[in-house]
XYZ file of C-alpha atoms in Angstrom:
216
model
C -3.125 -9.807 -1.696
C -4.868 -6.504 -0.997
C -8.520 -5.583 -1.849
C -10.165 -2.170 -1.834
C -13.367 -2.592 0.243
C -14.781 0.551 -1.357
C -15.152 -1.091 -4.757
C -18.091 -3.706 -4.504
C -16.696 -6.089 -6.951
C -13.260 -5.968 -5.366
C -14.767 -6.292 -1.889
C -16.578 -9.398 -2.898
C -13.377 -10.909 -4.202
C -11.582 -9.767 -1.047
C -14.137 -11.629 1.105
C -13.697 -14.893 -0.938
C -9.925 -14.607 -0.692
C -10.074 -13.778 3.042
C -12.242 -16.719 3.821
C -10.055 -18.998 1.821
C -7.035 -17.690 3.652
C -8.680 -18.048 7.098
C -9.909 -21.645 6.202
C -6.301 -22.644 5.310
C -4.914 -21.296 8.672
C -3.358 -18.097 7.467
C -3.884 -14.531 8.506
C -6.126 -11.629 7.399
C -6.029 -7.877 8.098
C -9.475 -6.370 8.139
C -11.153 -2.975 8.982
C -13.179 -2.673 12.139
C -15.027 0.144 13.859
C -12.024 0.751 16.153
C -8.659 -0.054 14.564
C -7.551 -2.533 11.923
C -7.640 -6.079 13.169
C -5.397 -9.099 12.549
C -7.618 -12.098 12.213
C -7.095 -15.871 12.381
C -9.383 -18.886 12.633
C -10.282 -19.132 16.265
C -10.566 -22.908 16.160
C -7.207 -23.422 14.560
C -4.497 -23.625 17.266
C -1.766 -23.183 14.504
C -3.570 -20.129 13.007
C -3.896 -18.387 16.582
C -0.199 -19.185 17.262
C 0.677 -17.498 13.930
C -1.300 -14.524 14.938
C 0.669 -14.216 18.182
C 3.940 -14.894 16.370
C 3.250 -12.132 13.906
C 2.593 -9.594 16.682
C 5.514 -10.806 18.709
C 3.085 -11.646 21.588
C 3.209 -14.430 24.042
C 0.479 -16.974 24.966
C -0.084 -15.020 28.147
C -1.831 -12.382 25.857
C -4.548 -14.379 24.089
C -6.527 -12.566 21.414
C -10.209 -11.603 21.718
C -12.817 -13.173 19.533
C -15.016 -11.239 17.267
C -18.562 -12.399 16.479
C -21.163 -11.581 13.902
C -24.205 -11.728 16.165
C -25.026 -11.049 19.843
C -26.651 -14.557 20.014
C -23.137 -16.164 19.467
C -22.123 -14.946 22.925
C -23.929 -17.973 24.479
C -22.159 -20.307 22.247
C -18.775 -19.229 23.546
C -19.358 -18.003 27.029
C -21.076 -19.239 30.166
C -22.577 -17.553 33.315
C -23.567 -14.421 31.538
C -25.223 -12.190 34.104
C -28.575 -10.542 33.224
C -27.120 -7.033 33.519
C -24.461 -7.753 30.993
C -27.079 -9.218 28.563
C -28.795 -5.874 28.759
C -25.524 -4.011 28.134
C -24.695 -6.198 25.181
C -28.189 -5.949 23.620
C -27.800 -2.140 23.787
C -24.095 -1.509 23.013
C -23.424 -4.298 20.432
C -22.369 -3.949 17.702
C -19.851 -1.499 19.127
C -16.545 -0.865 20.963
C -17.214 -3.119 24.068
C -15.206 -6.370 24.694
C -16.536 -8.458 27.393
C -14.602 -11.194 29.277
C -16.494 -14.177 30.614
C -15.913 -17.786 31.487
C -15.788 -19.806 28.304
C -18.118 -22.709 27.537
C -16.542 -25.991 28.775
C -17.369 -27.668 25.589
C -15.004 -25.467 23.491
C -11.760 -27.267 22.325
C -9.948 -24.305 20.997
C -6.567 -23.004 22.134
C -6.361 -19.095 22.179
C -3.472 -19.240 24.621
C -3.300 -18.924 28.444
C -6.955 -17.787 28.856
C -7.595 -19.464 32.217
C -10.859 -20.755 30.820
C -12.143 -17.284 29.851
C -12.901 -15.733 26.576
C -12.983 -12.111 25.466
C -15.809 -11.404 22.937
C -16.945 -8.485 20.897
C -19.274 -7.671 18.003
C -17.863 -4.872 15.786
C -19.876 -2.121 14.273
C -18.401 -2.471 10.828
C -20.419 -3.885 7.916
C -17.254 -5.211 6.206
C -16.115 -7.063 9.322
C -19.630 -8.350 9.869
C -19.788 -9.592 6.227
C -16.638 -11.619 6.785
C -17.769 -12.881 10.175
C -21.085 -14.002 8.607
C -19.111 -16.264 6.238
C -16.483 -17.545 8.708
C -18.041 -17.604 12.180
C -16.062 -16.335 15.248
C -12.545 -15.134 14.569
C -9.637 -14.581 16.874
C -8.810 -10.951 16.174
C -6.220 -8.642 17.692
C -5.140 -5.140 16.706
C -2.981 -5.213 13.460
C 0.361 -4.133 14.923
C 3.631 -5.320 16.251
C 3.345 -5.509 20.106
C 4.575 -2.152 21.575
C 3.642 -0.304 18.421
C 0.418 1.678 17.940
C -2.470 -0.106 16.327
C -2.733 0.373 12.609
C -5.367 2.983 11.584
C -4.670 2.473 7.864
C -3.957 -0.508 5.764
C -0.507 0.903 4.843
C 0.371 1.105 8.522
C -0.689 -2.604 8.958
C 1.304 -3.675 5.865
C 4.350 -1.805 7.014
C 4.377 -3.758 10.352
C 3.095 -7.178 9.353
C 4.130 -7.501 5.629
C 4.048 -11.047 4.330
C 3.044 -12.568 7.630
C -0.530 -11.639 6.316
C -2.088 -13.464 3.419
C -4.954 -11.051 2.576
C -5.390 -7.272 3.439
C -8.862 -5.747 3.198
C -8.462 -2.038 2.776
C -11.324 -0.050 4.241
C -9.702 3.310 4.331
C -8.810 5.104 7.550
C -10.228 3.758 10.805
C -13.448 5.336 11.810
C -12.430 6.128 15.313
C -8.844 4.945 16.149
C -10.118 4.361 19.747
C -9.795 0.853 20.918
C -12.700 -1.085 22.534
C -13.407 -0.941 26.239
C -12.561 -4.280 27.827
C -14.810 -5.284 30.628
C -13.987 -8.269 32.961
C -17.244 -9.762 34.105
C -15.634 -13.083 35.423
C -15.416 -11.962 39.131
C -17.917 -10.853 41.806
C -17.061 -7.306 41.037
C -16.785 -6.415 37.370
C -13.903 -4.108 36.283
C -12.791 -2.283 33.247
C -9.352 -3.557 32.267
C -8.908 -0.976 29.407
C -10.660 2.274 28.848
C -11.955 2.676 25.361
C -15.037 3.522 23.157
C -17.656 2.821 25.843
C -17.401 5.037 29.027
C -17.604 3.824 32.555
C -20.572 6.164 33.011
C -22.430 4.332 30.214
C -21.714 0.914 31.699
C -22.896 2.090 35.124
C -26.352 2.357 33.626
C -26.349 -1.399 33.582
C -24.329 -2.189 36.783
C -23.233 0.588 39.045
C -20.707 -1.576 40.807
C -18.345 -1.776 37.796
C -14.899 -0.524 38.775
C -12.605 1.707 36.688
C -9.243 0.519 35.563
C -6.474 0.492 37.991
C -4.358 3.488 38.262
C -1.008 3.418 36.536
C 1.591 4.644 38.984
C-alpha cells in the first residue's frame, strides 16, 4: 500500500496502516529529513531481521534507531557525556546519529551491536508523527545494500518492492545528504560517516572529536 503524505486524509490513513504494519512485524518506508528510511519495530527480532534481509545486509551492520523525542535517548543509551547532551539538545531533531553504549535492560536484538546503539531524531514532521505512535523504530536507508539510498518513493519501490507493506510518499527527499554518524563510545569520539552535521559544528561541543578515517 502507498499513501500520499501531502494529502491530509491520506496521510492519516497511511499512519494507521504503517502502525498496523509495524505492530505486525512487517516493514514500512517513510520520508525523513535526509533520505527515505526503511523501518521495522526495533523490539521485534523477526522484524529487524526482515529489514536486514530486505536490504541484503548482514547482522554485522545493525540498523540505527529513530526516536521521536530527545528524552528517549536516556531510555536507550547509557553513559551519555554532558557535552553530547548539549550537542543533542542543539542539533536534534536533525541529521546527527550518535552511537552510545545501550541500556543493559534492553532485550532487543538489532544485530551485532556489541552492546551499543545508534540513535537519531529526524527533523521531519511525518516521521515524527509515526514515531509518536510507535515509539523507537529500527530505521535504515531505503535501498538495497551497495545501491544509493532512495530519495523518492519510486526509487524505494523499485529496489524493495513487495518486501515492504506500506510506503509513505513524502515527495523528493529534502536534502539527500545522510546523517553524520558520531561514535561516542570510546575515550576519543570519532565521526564514522560525514553527513549533514559538520565536524566544525561538533567541535563547538567537544574539540577532541576526530574526523573519519581517510579512505586509501
